[in-house]
XYZ file of C-alpha atoms in Angstrom:
745
model
C -0.125 0.259 0.093
C 1.073 3.600 -0.852
C 2.398 5.265 2.065
C 0.518 8.233 0.949
C -2.893 6.655 -0.044
C -5.587 7.705 3.047
C -6.876 4.461 4.599
C -10.876 4.574 4.607
C -11.162 3.832 7.621
C -9.062 4.811 10.985
C -10.035 3.163 14.623
C -9.716 4.926 17.925
C -6.124 5.144 19.539
C -8.600 5.392 22.846
C -10.072 1.415 21.886
C -6.402 0.506 21.051
C -5.337 1.340 24.780
C -8.083 -1.373 25.877
C -6.236 -3.738 23.329
C -7.823 -3.017 19.746
C -5.174 -3.839 17.041
C -5.792 -2.905 13.957
C -5.156 1.008 13.166
C -6.820 1.488 9.718
C -8.746 -0.440 6.921
C -8.687 0.316 3.174
C -10.826 -1.080 0.036
C -8.666 -1.986 -2.860
C -9.692 -3.671 -5.904
C -7.793 -6.778 -4.993
C -8.898 -6.868 -1.764
C -8.971 -5.313 1.954
C -5.805 -3.954 3.559
C -5.159 -3.940 7.168
C -2.920 -1.852 9.645
C -1.633 -2.911 13.076
C -0.941 -0.572 15.707
C 2.807 -1.752 15.485
C 2.356 -0.858 11.687
C 2.568 -4.249 10.346
C 0.403 -4.694 6.634
C -2.056 -7.896 6.125
C -3.824 -7.917 2.615
C -6.604 -9.980 2.483
C -8.151 -11.306 -1.186
C -11.566 -10.194 -1.758
C -12.250 -13.842 -3.648
C -11.795 -15.856 -0.047
C -14.075 -13.270 1.727
C -16.949 -14.765 3.865
C -19.753 -12.318 3.850
C -21.598 -13.459 7.397
C -19.808 -11.248 9.759
C -20.496 -10.668 13.255
C -21.450 -7.154 14.931
C -20.985 -6.548 18.155
C -22.282 -3.173 19.933
C -20.429 -1.704 22.614
C -21.472 1.062 25.127
C -18.837 3.315 23.205
C -17.152 1.466 20.449
C -18.843 -1.359 17.968
C -16.819 -4.830 17.024
C -16.771 -6.146 13.516
C -15.128 -9.776 13.325
C -14.447 -10.482 9.925
C -13.411 -13.870 8.310
C -11.158 -14.746 5.163
C -11.088 -18.663 4.963
C -9.473 -19.514 7.999
C -7.606 -15.936 9.179
C -10.387 -13.600 11.365
C -10.067 -10.233 11.117
C -11.324 -7.998 14.852
C -12.237 -4.519 14.148
C -12.579 -3.051 17.930
C -13.147 0.467 18.292
C -15.755 1.051 15.430
C -17.665 4.528 15.883
C -20.906 4.335 15.965
C -20.852 7.012 13.230
C -19.132 4.561 11.204
C -20.244 0.667 11.929
C -23.272 0.688 9.113
C -21.101 2.887 6.992
C -17.967 0.640 7.564
C -20.221 -2.359 6.819
C -21.842 -1.337 3.514
C -18.784 -0.279 2.229
C -17.073 -3.479 2.974
C -19.901 -5.395 0.814
C -19.890 -3.011 -2.062
C -16.271 -3.251 -2.407
C -16.387 -6.892 -1.819
C -18.864 -7.349 -4.354
C -16.843 -5.223 -6.970
C -13.898 -7.096 -6.188
C -15.707 -10.082 -7.533
C -17.546 -8.298 -10.274
C -15.913 -10.237 -13.117
C -16.755 -13.563 -11.247
C -20.093 -13.051 -10.975
C -21.043 -11.907 -14.100
C -19.683 -15.485 -15.317
C -21.785 -17.213 -12.800
C -24.840 -15.015 -14.511
C -23.815 -15.694 -17.804
C -23.577 -19.637 -17.382
C -27.306 -19.195 -15.628
C -28.458 -17.062 -18.975
C -27.390 -20.173 -21.344
C -29.029 -22.342 -18.835
C -32.269 -20.617 -19.299
C -31.684 -19.325 -22.812
C -32.546 -23.093 -23.596
C -35.895 -22.752 -22.447
C -36.738 -26.421 -20.393
C -34.289 -26.839 -17.498
C -33.682 -30.708 -17.219
C -33.120 -31.694 -13.415
C -29.486 -32.354 -14.022
C -28.740 -29.112 -15.144
C -30.526 -27.459 -12.617
C -28.774 -29.694 -10.192
C -25.529 -28.657 -11.579
C -26.410 -25.153 -11.766
C -27.065 -25.374 -8.049
C -24.095 -26.633 -7.508
C -22.095 -24.060 -9.326
C -23.879 -21.936 -7.113
C -23.516 -23.014 -3.599
C -20.239 -20.897 -2.980
C -22.185 -17.921 -2.962
C -24.911 -19.366 -1.258
C -23.740 -16.964 1.930
C -23.773 -14.015 -0.452
C -27.206 -14.251 -1.729
C -28.542 -15.238 1.100
C -27.395 -11.943 3.110
C -28.237 -10.263 0.062
C -31.799 -8.417 1.061
C -29.613 -6.915 3.929
C -26.904 -5.090 1.672
C -27.638 -2.011 1.072
C -25.314 -0.647 -1.519
C -24.705 -3.282 -4.333
C -22.935 -2.431 -7.585
C -25.436 -1.299 -10.004
C -24.237 -3.815 -13.017
C -24.229 -6.923 -10.341
C -28.035 -5.557 -9.162
C -29.967 -8.045 -11.377
C -27.201 -11.121 -12.156
C -27.428 -10.785 -8.282
C -31.345 -11.055 -8.026
C -31.348 -13.967 -10.731
C -28.629 -15.819 -9.157
C -30.550 -15.491 -5.763
C -33.607 -16.900 -7.159
C -32.390 -19.555 -8.946
C -29.947 -20.749 -5.972
C -32.880 -20.773 -3.338
C -35.560 -21.934 -5.695
C -37.068 -25.700 -4.737
C -38.176 -28.669 -6.900
C -42.095 -26.713 -7.137
C -40.067 -23.708 -8.525
C -38.373 -25.483 -11.176
C -41.897 -27.379 -11.829
C -43.704 -24.097 -12.338
C -40.734 -22.203 -14.485
C -40.863 -25.952 -16.876
C -44.526 -25.648 -17.200
C -44.542 -22.115 -18.326
C -41.605 -23.080 -20.932
C -43.996 -25.642 -21.799
C -46.951 -23.579 -22.014
C -45.353 -21.363 -24.406
C -44.213 -24.059 -26.640
C -47.265 -25.482 -26.959
C -48.880 -22.605 -28.035
C -45.901 -22.141 -30.681
C -46.540 -25.657 -31.940
C -50.112 -25.516 -31.547
C -51.154 -25.830 -35.387
C -49.129 -28.511 -35.650
C -50.629 -30.183 -32.550
C -53.813 -29.493 -33.844
C -53.163 -31.142 -37.180
C -51.171 -33.790 -36.530
C -53.576 -36.345 -36.288
C -57.797 -36.738 -36.770
C -58.405 -35.139 -33.769
C -56.068 -32.330 -31.908
C -54.149 -33.523 -29.166
C -55.127 -33.065 -25.813
C -53.770 -30.655 -23.463
C -52.031 -33.591 -21.567
C -50.544 -35.024 -25.121
C -48.937 -31.745 -25.740
C -47.340 -31.872 -22.542
C -45.940 -35.309 -23.284
C -44.547 -33.874 -26.436
C -42.787 -30.923 -25.162
C -41.341 -32.233 -21.694
C -37.786 -32.215 -21.712
C -36.532 -33.752 -18.798
C -33.540 -36.080 -19.075
C -35.776 -39.083 -18.077
C -39.987 -38.462 -18.721
C -42.105 -41.169 -18.132
C -45.202 -40.920 -20.093
C -47.851 -43.246 -17.900
C -51.214 -44.034 -20.664
C -53.826 -45.869 -19.860
C -55.910 -47.749 -21.682
C -56.599 -46.241 -25.213
C -55.591 -42.846 -24.393
C -53.511 -42.104 -27.415
C -50.112 -43.036 -26.727
C -49.163 -43.453 -30.225
C -50.428 -40.038 -31.249
C -47.815 -38.836 -28.422
C -45.221 -40.988 -29.981
C -46.068 -39.234 -33.202
C -46.593 -35.681 -31.486
C -43.088 -35.745 -29.535
C -41.147 -36.867 -32.922
C -42.909 -33.955 -34.763
C -42.595 -31.727 -32.318
C -38.566 -32.582 -31.548
C -37.993 -31.932 -35.746
C -40.129 -28.570 -35.878
C -38.928 -26.952 -33.670
C -35.383 -28.249 -34.786
C -34.225 -29.476 -31.137
C -33.336 -32.828 -33.205
C -32.598 -34.120 -36.081
C -34.367 -37.289 -37.418
C -31.307 -39.396 -37.409
C -30.446 -38.041 -33.975
C -34.140 -40.024 -32.992
C -34.516 -43.649 -32.186
C -38.122 -45.538 -31.348
C -37.929 -48.923 -29.533
C -40.817 -51.145 -29.629
C -40.685 -55.034 -28.458
C -42.383 -56.732 -31.216
C -41.832 -56.459 -34.994
C -45.292 -55.626 -35.756
C -44.953 -52.756 -33.240
C -42.261 -51.602 -35.042
C -43.710 -51.790 -38.646
C -47.023 -49.909 -37.483
C -44.869 -47.190 -35.666
C -42.810 -46.879 -39.346
C -46.329 -46.800 -41.013
C -47.697 -44.042 -38.896
C -44.009 -42.069 -39.287
C -44.550 -42.427 -43.046
C -47.909 -40.956 -43.288
C -47.502 -38.300 -40.389
C -43.981 -37.638 -41.205
C -42.972 -38.544 -44.438
C -39.596 -36.760 -44.976
C -38.223 -37.749 -41.742
C -36.057 -40.839 -42.172
C -36.645 -41.979 -37.815
C -34.785 -45.030 -36.663
C -37.441 -47.569 -35.247
C -36.399 -50.762 -34.511
C -37.294 -54.001 -32.309
C -34.866 -54.255 -28.901
C -33.478 -57.218 -30.887
C -33.091 -55.450 -34.145
C -31.284 -52.424 -32.605
C -28.596 -55.398 -30.546
C -28.264 -57.069 -33.704
C -26.983 -53.405 -35.538
C -24.523 -52.862 -32.784
C -23.165 -55.851 -32.864
C -22.673 -55.648 -36.197
C -20.609 -52.142 -36.547
C -18.424 -52.962 -33.643
C -17.705 -56.602 -34.733
C -17.746 -56.075 -38.786
C -19.991 -58.643 -39.341
C -23.597 -59.996 -38.571
C -23.424 -62.054 -35.379
C -25.029 -66.176 -35.789
C -28.073 -66.267 -34.320
C -28.450 -69.892 -32.667
C -31.715 -71.659 -33.872
C -31.848 -72.875 -30.298
C -32.752 -69.092 -29.602
C -35.784 -68.836 -32.584
C -37.222 -72.118 -32.711
C -38.940 -74.066 -29.794
C -38.775 -77.640 -31.094
C -35.302 -77.603 -31.841
C -34.604 -76.240 -27.764
C -36.848 -79.376 -26.957
C -34.455 -81.648 -28.798
C -31.003 -80.051 -27.414
C -32.224 -80.341 -23.876
C -34.209 -83.806 -24.679
C -30.668 -84.788 -26.034
C -28.316 -83.466 -23.171
C -30.597 -84.965 -20.800
C -30.425 -88.515 -22.393
C -26.641 -88.023 -22.966
C -26.156 -87.596 -19.384
C -28.375 -90.189 -17.824
C -26.738 -92.635 -20.492
C -23.092 -91.507 -20.341
C -21.504 -89.606 -17.640
C -18.422 -89.481 -19.449
C -20.059 -87.038 -21.248
C -19.592 -84.186 -18.890
C -16.964 -81.785 -18.357
C -14.112 -83.127 -15.808
C -15.587 -80.389 -13.240
C -18.983 -82.481 -13.442
C -17.734 -85.979 -14.116
C -18.066 -86.867 -10.300
C -21.421 -85.957 -10.229
C -24.235 -88.999 -10.664
C -26.501 -87.231 -12.567
C -29.075 -90.329 -13.131
C -29.066 -90.391 -9.445
C -29.562 -86.308 -8.977
C -32.369 -86.534 -11.997
C -34.113 -89.472 -10.437
C -34.273 -87.349 -7.065
C -35.990 -84.841 -8.924
C -38.401 -86.848 -10.622
C -39.597 -87.900 -7.317
C -40.127 -84.535 -6.078
C -41.629 -83.764 -9.063
C -44.009 -86.349 -9.035
C -44.667 -85.282 -5.214
C -45.259 -82.042 -6.205
C -48.031 -82.930 -8.297
C -49.993 -84.457 -6.005
C -51.833 -86.569 -8.823
C -50.706 -89.980 -7.378
C -50.949 -91.987 -4.181
C -47.840 -92.516 -2.774
C -47.515 -96.205 -3.479
C -47.478 -95.160 -7.189
C -44.396 -93.069 -7.389
C -42.117 -95.589 -8.058
C -43.769 -96.813 -11.198
C -44.477 -93.074 -12.529
C -40.590 -92.150 -11.578
C -39.038 -94.945 -13.672
C -41.530 -94.148 -16.643
C -39.988 -90.671 -16.627
C -36.630 -92.055 -16.428
C -37.296 -93.784 -19.513
C -38.925 -91.068 -21.332
C -42.300 -91.800 -20.688
C -45.526 -90.990 -19.275
C -45.455 -87.004 -18.247
C -41.952 -86.606 -19.372
C -42.634 -84.429 -22.217
C -44.045 -81.845 -19.615
C -41.280 -82.452 -17.304
C -39.228 -81.510 -20.119
C -40.757 -78.430 -21.190
C -40.780 -77.542 -17.809
C -37.071 -77.381 -17.270
C -36.708 -76.230 -20.763
C -38.473 -73.145 -19.515
C -36.898 -72.842 -16.104
C -33.740 -73.022 -17.695
C -34.358 -70.042 -20.155
C -35.681 -68.031 -16.954
C -33.016 -68.819 -15.092
C -30.378 -67.591 -17.519
C -32.271 -64.634 -18.295
C -34.079 -63.373 -14.759
C -31.260 -64.010 -12.323
C -31.186 -61.704 -9.330
C -28.399 -61.229 -6.639
C -31.785 -61.803 -4.498
C -33.183 -65.060 -6.654
C -29.291 -66.160 -5.783
C -29.561 -65.218 -1.788
C -32.700 -67.453 -1.627
C -31.753 -70.380 -3.964
C -28.506 -70.788 -1.915
C -30.402 -70.645 1.475
C -32.534 -73.784 0.860
C -32.041 -77.378 1.666
C -30.480 -79.666 -0.814
C -33.735 -81.642 -0.787
C -35.647 -79.208 -1.697
C -37.703 -79.226 -4.786
C -36.493 -76.065 -5.716
C -32.766 -76.376 -5.005
C -32.917 -79.571 -6.875
C -34.326 -78.170 -9.852
C -31.792 -75.385 -9.384
C -29.021 -78.366 -10.024
C -30.315 -79.436 -12.956
C -30.875 -76.804 -14.506
C -27.214 -75.009 -13.951
C -25.787 -78.367 -15.502
C -28.557 -78.022 -18.506
C -27.605 -74.307 -19.212
C -24.158 -75.195 -18.943
C -24.662 -77.545 -22.024
C -26.904 -75.128 -23.457
C -23.874 -72.138 -23.143
C -21.348 -74.618 -24.322
C -23.015 -75.294 -27.252
C -23.501 -71.614 -28.161
C -19.954 -70.933 -27.247
C -18.850 -74.253 -29.428
C -20.598 -72.876 -32.749
C -19.698 -69.107 -32.136
C -23.804 -68.188 -31.618
C -25.851 -66.072 -29.497
C -29.454 -66.237 -28.607
C -31.644 -62.962 -28.298
C -30.865 -62.393 -24.805
C -27.747 -62.827 -24.928
C -27.736 -60.549 -27.908
C -28.997 -58.098 -25.496
C -26.231 -57.787 -23.185
C -23.451 -58.216 -25.670
C -24.622 -55.340 -27.149
C -25.411 -53.328 -23.859
C -22.106 -54.226 -23.153
C -20.661 -52.798 -25.625
C -22.312 -49.528 -25.346
C -21.362 -49.275 -22.345
C -17.650 -49.850 -23.011
C -17.814 -47.275 -25.462
C -16.973 -49.697 -28.108
C -20.698 -48.189 -30.249
C -21.056 -44.996 -30.168
C -24.549 -43.815 -29.745
C -25.806 -41.243 -32.611
C -28.728 -40.951 -30.598
C -29.684 -38.461 -28.412
C -33.811 -38.907 -28.029
C -34.815 -42.532 -27.274
C -38.208 -43.145 -27.054
C -39.359 -46.605 -25.956
C -43.007 -47.705 -26.839
C -45.305 -50.136 -24.405
C -42.478 -49.589 -21.567
C -44.263 -51.788 -19.227
C -43.140 -55.021 -21.178
C -39.414 -53.926 -20.844
C -36.997 -56.255 -19.040
C -34.282 -56.118 -16.573
C -31.577 -56.784 -19.810
C -33.628 -54.183 -22.109
C -33.462 -51.562 -19.564
C -29.651 -51.652 -18.973
C -29.251 -51.453 -22.807
C -31.616 -48.068 -22.602
C -29.644 -46.856 -19.599
C -26.145 -46.850 -21.613
C -27.593 -45.712 -24.203
C -28.825 -43.265 -22.314
C -25.641 -42.209 -20.245
C -23.354 -41.796 -23.115
C -24.403 -38.519 -24.152
C -24.521 -35.897 -21.025
C -27.779 -33.980 -23.395
C -29.744 -37.127 -24.116
C -33.141 -37.523 -23.390
C -35.419 -40.486 -22.965
C -38.745 -40.805 -23.277
C -40.910 -43.687 -22.647
C -44.706 -44.556 -23.083
C -46.330 -47.161 -20.751
C -48.906 -48.589 -18.357
C -48.098 -50.286 -15.822
C -51.639 -51.490 -15.691
C -51.403 -53.375 -18.520
C -48.017 -55.163 -17.188
C -49.034 -58.749 -18.710
C -45.411 -60.284 -19.226
C -43.617 -61.305 -16.080
C -43.663 -64.891 -17.308
C -41.736 -63.538 -20.726
C -39.338 -61.663 -18.542
C -40.736 -58.341 -18.593
C -40.597 -56.679 -14.626
C -43.192 -54.204 -13.520
C -40.723 -52.574 -11.194
C -38.537 -50.831 -13.952
C -42.080 -48.817 -14.435
C -43.277 -48.422 -11.352
C -39.624 -47.887 -10.039
C -38.504 -45.766 -13.102
C -36.051 -43.086 -11.483
C -34.462 -45.983 -9.792
C -33.446 -46.899 -13.122
C -33.161 -43.755 -14.876
C -32.601 -40.853 -12.383
C -34.979 -37.680 -11.824
C -37.944 -38.092 -13.880
C -40.999 -36.256 -15.285
C -44.103 -38.846 -14.868
C -47.051 -37.439 -16.696
C -50.107 -38.953 -17.161
C -51.980 -39.462 -20.380
C -55.572 -39.892 -18.598
C -58.311 -39.551 -21.087
C -59.638 -41.968 -22.986
C -60.838 -42.233 -26.099
C -61.680 -45.973 -26.175
C -64.485 -46.700 -23.708
C -66.861 -44.890 -21.614
C -67.053 -44.417 -18.023
C -68.755 -47.103 -16.851
C -66.284 -49.621 -18.166
C -63.567 -47.111 -16.682
C -65.376 -47.141 -13.312
C -64.979 -50.962 -12.973
C -62.164 -51.309 -15.075
C -59.665 -48.870 -12.842
C -61.521 -49.331 -9.292
C -60.627 -53.170 -9.831
C -56.638 -52.516 -10.991
C -55.970 -50.210 -8.017
C -57.515 -52.307 -5.385
C -53.596 -53.607 -5.513
C -52.453 -50.351 -3.964
C -48.693 -50.986 -5.459
C -49.956 -49.575 -9.069
C -49.328 -46.229 -10.097
C -52.342 -43.936 -9.251
C -53.843 -42.584 -12.568
C -57.550 -41.122 -12.937
C -58.977 -41.881 -15.851
C -61.291 -39.626 -17.782
C -63.813 -40.710 -20.764
C -64.866 -38.752 -24.168
C -67.463 -40.987 -23.961
C -70.527 -41.696 -21.167
C -73.155 -43.897 -20.412
C -76.446 -44.119 -18.750
C -76.549 -47.369 -16.925
C -73.524 -50.428 -16.674
C -72.295 -51.563 -18.985
C -70.272 -54.390 -17.653
C -73.107 -57.380 -17.169
C -72.596 -60.651 -15.913
C -74.060 -63.670 -17.152
C -74.184 -67.111 -15.822
C -73.994 -70.485 -17.188
C -74.877 -73.876 -15.581
C -72.824 -77.520 -17.005
C -74.677 -80.484 -16.701
C -72.415 -83.878 -14.502
C -71.635 -84.739 -18.914
C -70.108 -81.137 -19.471
C -68.088 -81.202 -16.138
C -66.894 -84.297 -17.163
C -65.727 -83.122 -20.220
C -64.229 -80.112 -18.725
C -62.354 -82.068 -16.612
C -60.537 -84.025 -19.075
C -59.879 -80.560 -20.951
C -58.480 -79.318 -18.288
C -56.045 -82.635 -18.060
C -55.002 -81.938 -21.341
C -54.084 -78.165 -21.117
C -50.425 -77.807 -20.992
C -49.814 -76.430 -17.488
C -46.193 -75.552 -17.870
C -46.870 -71.803 -19.731
C -49.922 -70.790 -18.369
C -49.804 -67.726 -20.558
C -48.192 -69.381 -23.914
C -51.394 -69.476 -26.310
C -50.197 -73.437 -27.546
C -53.175 -74.911 -25.722
C -55.182 -77.669 -26.965
C -57.973 -76.243 -29.314
C -61.451 -77.475 -28.195
C -65.177 -76.531 -29.196
C -66.758 -74.612 -26.607
C -69.092 -76.978 -24.059
C -72.233 -76.451 -24.793
C -73.657 -74.311 -21.955
C -71.093 -71.787 -22.369
C -71.373 -71.954 -26.289
C -75.753 -71.252 -26.065
C -74.818 -68.672 -23.812
C -72.369 -66.975 -26.335
C -74.800 -67.512 -29.014
C -77.332 -66.093 -27.103
C -75.445 -62.824 -26.213
C -74.474 -62.636 -30.277
C -77.879 -62.947 -31.337
C -78.868 -59.632 -28.831
C -75.686 -57.799 -30.361
C -77.004 -58.995 -33.913
C -80.790 -57.847 -33.137
C -79.523 -54.425 -32.007
C -77.841 -53.545 -35.320
C -80.045 -54.770 -37.992
C -78.878 -52.114 -40.325
C -76.562 -53.896 -41.679
C -79.331 -56.611 -42.819
C -80.518 -54.130 -45.078
C -77.359 -53.139 -46.125
C -77.092 -49.994 -44.235
C -74.296 -49.299 -41.526
C -71.288 -51.161 -40.234
C -70.598 -54.636 -39.104
C -70.350 -54.177 -34.998
C -67.385 -55.498 -34.055
C -67.397 -58.261 -31.508
C -63.935 -59.734 -29.435
C -64.513 -62.874 -28.262
C -61.783 -63.087 -25.025
C -60.664 -66.204 -22.526
C -58.163 -66.921 -20.326
C -56.830 -69.807 -22.315
C -56.637 -70.879 -26.367
C -58.871 -73.833 -25.925
C -61.504 -71.788 -24.146
C -62.166 -70.299 -27.272
C -64.247 -71.643 -30.124
C -62.217 -73.350 -32.764
C -61.874 -71.815 -36.266
C -64.828 -74.039 -37.632
C -67.070 -72.853 -34.954
C -65.440 -69.189 -35.298
C -66.533 -69.557 -39.211
C -69.764 -71.022 -38.499
C -70.499 -68.032 -36.198
C -69.485 -65.152 -38.318
C -72.122 -66.788 -41.046
C -74.793 -67.038 -38.798
C -74.500 -63.571 -37.723
C -73.452 -61.587 -40.468
C -74.145 -58.091 -38.898
C -71.309 -58.875 -36.587
C -67.580 -58.947 -36.720
C -66.526 -61.505 -34.722
C -63.035 -62.186 -33.950
C -61.855 -64.580 -31.188
C -58.317 -64.295 -28.853
C -56.927 -64.849 -25.695
C -56.351 -61.843 -23.324
C -52.668 -61.753 -23.791
C -52.844 -61.583 -27.733
C -55.771 -59.350 -27.719
C -53.445 -56.329 -25.782
C -53.870 -53.453 -28.314
C -57.326 -54.367 -29.466
C -59.989 -52.857 -29.553
C -64.136 -53.771 -30.240
C -67.476 -52.218 -29.703
C -68.024 -55.592 -27.930
C -66.043 -57.989 -26.062
C -67.152 -61.345 -24.813
C -65.044 -62.654 -21.702
C -65.487 -66.789 -22.263
C -65.030 -68.745 -19.263
C -65.095 -66.878 -16.491
C -64.488 -69.208 -13.873
C -62.250 -70.482 -10.620
C -59.338 -73.261 -10.516
C -56.712 -74.471 -12.149
C -57.599 -73.103 -15.540
C -59.630 -70.399 -14.613
C -59.476 -66.483 -14.561
C -57.714 -65.379 -12.249
C -55.596 -68.565 -13.164
C -54.798 -70.701 -10.111
C -52.060 -72.826 -11.495
C -49.621 -73.466 -9.178
C -46.154 -72.503 -10.290
C -42.756 -74.590 -9.749
C -41.404 -73.343 -6.594
C -38.350 -72.525 -8.605
C -39.968 -70.014 -10.885
C -41.563 -68.333 -8.196
C -37.720 -67.510 -6.600
C -36.972 -66.478 -9.970
C -40.045 -64.452 -10.550
C -41.663 -63.351 -7.409
C -44.878 -61.254 -7.180
C -43.276 -57.704 -6.400
C -46.068 -56.410 -4.895
C -47.391 -59.441 -2.472
C -50.661 -58.728 -3.997
C -52.860 -61.847 -4.952
C -53.129 -62.647 -8.310
C -51.707 -59.038 -8.879
C -50.612 -60.074 -12.440
C -53.915 -61.580 -13.297
C -55.881 -58.635 -12.154
C -53.925 -56.465 -14.540
C -54.803 -59.024 -17.219
C -58.545 -58.765 -16.761
C -57.990 -54.991 -16.465
C -56.716 -55.675 -20.393
C -59.721 -57.786 -20.760
C -62.325 -54.841 -19.697
C -60.630 -52.315 -21.332
C -60.328 -53.849 -25.070
C -64.162 -52.750 -25.303
C -65.558 -49.365 -26.849
C -69.367 -50.199 -25.457
C -69.680 -52.980 -23.416
C -67.977 -55.922 -22.018
C -70.332 -59.334 -20.825
C -68.757 -62.040 -18.324
C -69.903 -65.245 -18.997
C -69.453 -67.069 -15.561
C -69.639 -70.505 -14.611
C -72.312 -70.934 -11.801
C -70.940 -73.542 -10.222
C -67.414 -72.337 -9.714
C -67.332 -68.688 -10.203
C -64.433 -66.652 -11.016
C -63.107 -64.894 -8.184
C -62.997 -61.603 -10.157
C -66.644 -62.089 -10.594
C -67.463 -62.700 -7.028
C -65.314 -59.516 -6.064
C -67.238 -57.453 -9.116
C -70.342 -58.603 -7.615
C -69.411 -58.339 -3.406
C -67.533 -54.790 -4.057
C -70.419 -52.156 -5.047
C -68.970 -51.841 -8.851
C -71.148 -50.738 -11.784
C -72.208 -54.136 -12.965
C -75.411 -55.978 -13.888
C -76.680 -59.600 -14.031
C -78.358 -60.310 -16.810
C -79.542 -63.831 -18.001
């Protein structure tokens, strides 16, 4: 400090007699300069000044304690007349000295705000960058003199540093409203009907991870199209930066068709997960991977495992050295005993004979083999750490533990065959592609990832999506699904990825699509209340465009004679008990009582659509649904019904197959209790229960969602044909629970 420069403040000599050490204070652009009564000079930079000072009032003089990181300066002997001005000057010069740093922070904030919607990741990053200024921004209202160039920047910085989630949500909603207005013409004309406000919100939302919960018939495909159109029109994305993922080829093709119709000039990538994995591997390896025939052919898979077990039973020398000492025949025999006991269909004194038949490949061996094949694939593709812990805790003689041993040996053969032939199966393809993305061997070109029917996703597919999402800091994940329609747990889908979305993909913006264009308010009231009996389903309040004056879910009873009951038992015995959700079940004609009631319902519907007989109007569509394929009319019977009722367009399928379908009227057949009832009460193999536990713990959780799917296929009316002698638990619940249903004859 120049000796000729006058200090800004001098402190009382009287105070120094009582212990005050500081004599003068001078403000400089780079910091504060203090001199002591012994003429020592100390420089303290503004960059490390801590704004929260302490002011102690005395009888004659005041004391101010200042801090620079770990250095403390005590100013004794400040006169009453000087104290306020000193504090104001101190803050003014401290802020002026940090003007460059403050304006730099403000510029960074402005750049974020100018981009419009602020994703949570950027908001958290912004708050983190502003955290060193937290004390300054907290006391800002108490500072009397702020440099004019810093007033507005500091006010903005303070708002965002102190803002909470709801402030961010309000700001982002305002941004979304502005964008919805700017692109109103697009949203009004993209589809045959203007998009709803909730659909428009879903199109413009721009958080890092976005989950759109779409109720049945709420226009999720329109939202996927609207999202793409908006991204392109607003120039937030180019077509080659957008990826749409679907689960099935048909769904992917439908999306491609819709895009071609609505956005003919946009070459957006639409792929199934398997096709995506195939392309990733092909790009990294320089050639198309070889897919094992075991992946796509159930019969080839069955034959492979049949031969593997036969080889093990006949000659233990085929085993690897590590397994050579394993007495597989004894193990398999023990498993067969446990299997027969678990079935519980034979007296104990007949177990030995049945086991010998199984070991010889006779009796129920085909079912046993099919079951082992299915369990081996489930084990390979769905095993979790939690499942491992449960399996390891079992006693060696437990049925699931025996199954575990058998399955591990069979899986070893399966994987050895893939390795030997340099082949992949479909799940292996997903895993390999995920590895290539995670280790950077594949560089994703996509900044916007859209996933359709997200509730059907598996853990492996979720991992692939996550790896794609995290490759770019500014990527956006947009998933559309409905946890109320999650019905494919048996195929590996995991509802937890939807209900716990943020655990997998980070802070999430969740938006509802809650206006259905399909069914009326009466069907909605029954279906929504029924599925939400399970409190772990995500809460949605579905509204309908169509209103009805009376109940539109009807229950009708049929009663079987003794001969028909016996026939029904035979059908149950023939039905495949291994894969409750698959459709490869025996096809039988409807039982007479059920068939007569069905024909009566069809006749009533036809009579209400008499215009068709006069060559007027359209056919009324009728969808016949059943829990199992063998409960539906066979092809010949269905053709006869179509000829008998030309006023009606009649289709028949299982409820699982009907996902995505709709009709004017739905008739659900064979609503009864039991092993092949609805809900299905087949016993699950204990090994399968460990691999795929019911996460909700709620009885019949997935069956309840399946029933919701059945109800919501109908636009106008649902008829439930119920066995009077053993009525479905779901029908009983509807009647006992004050649901808007009617009982008809």
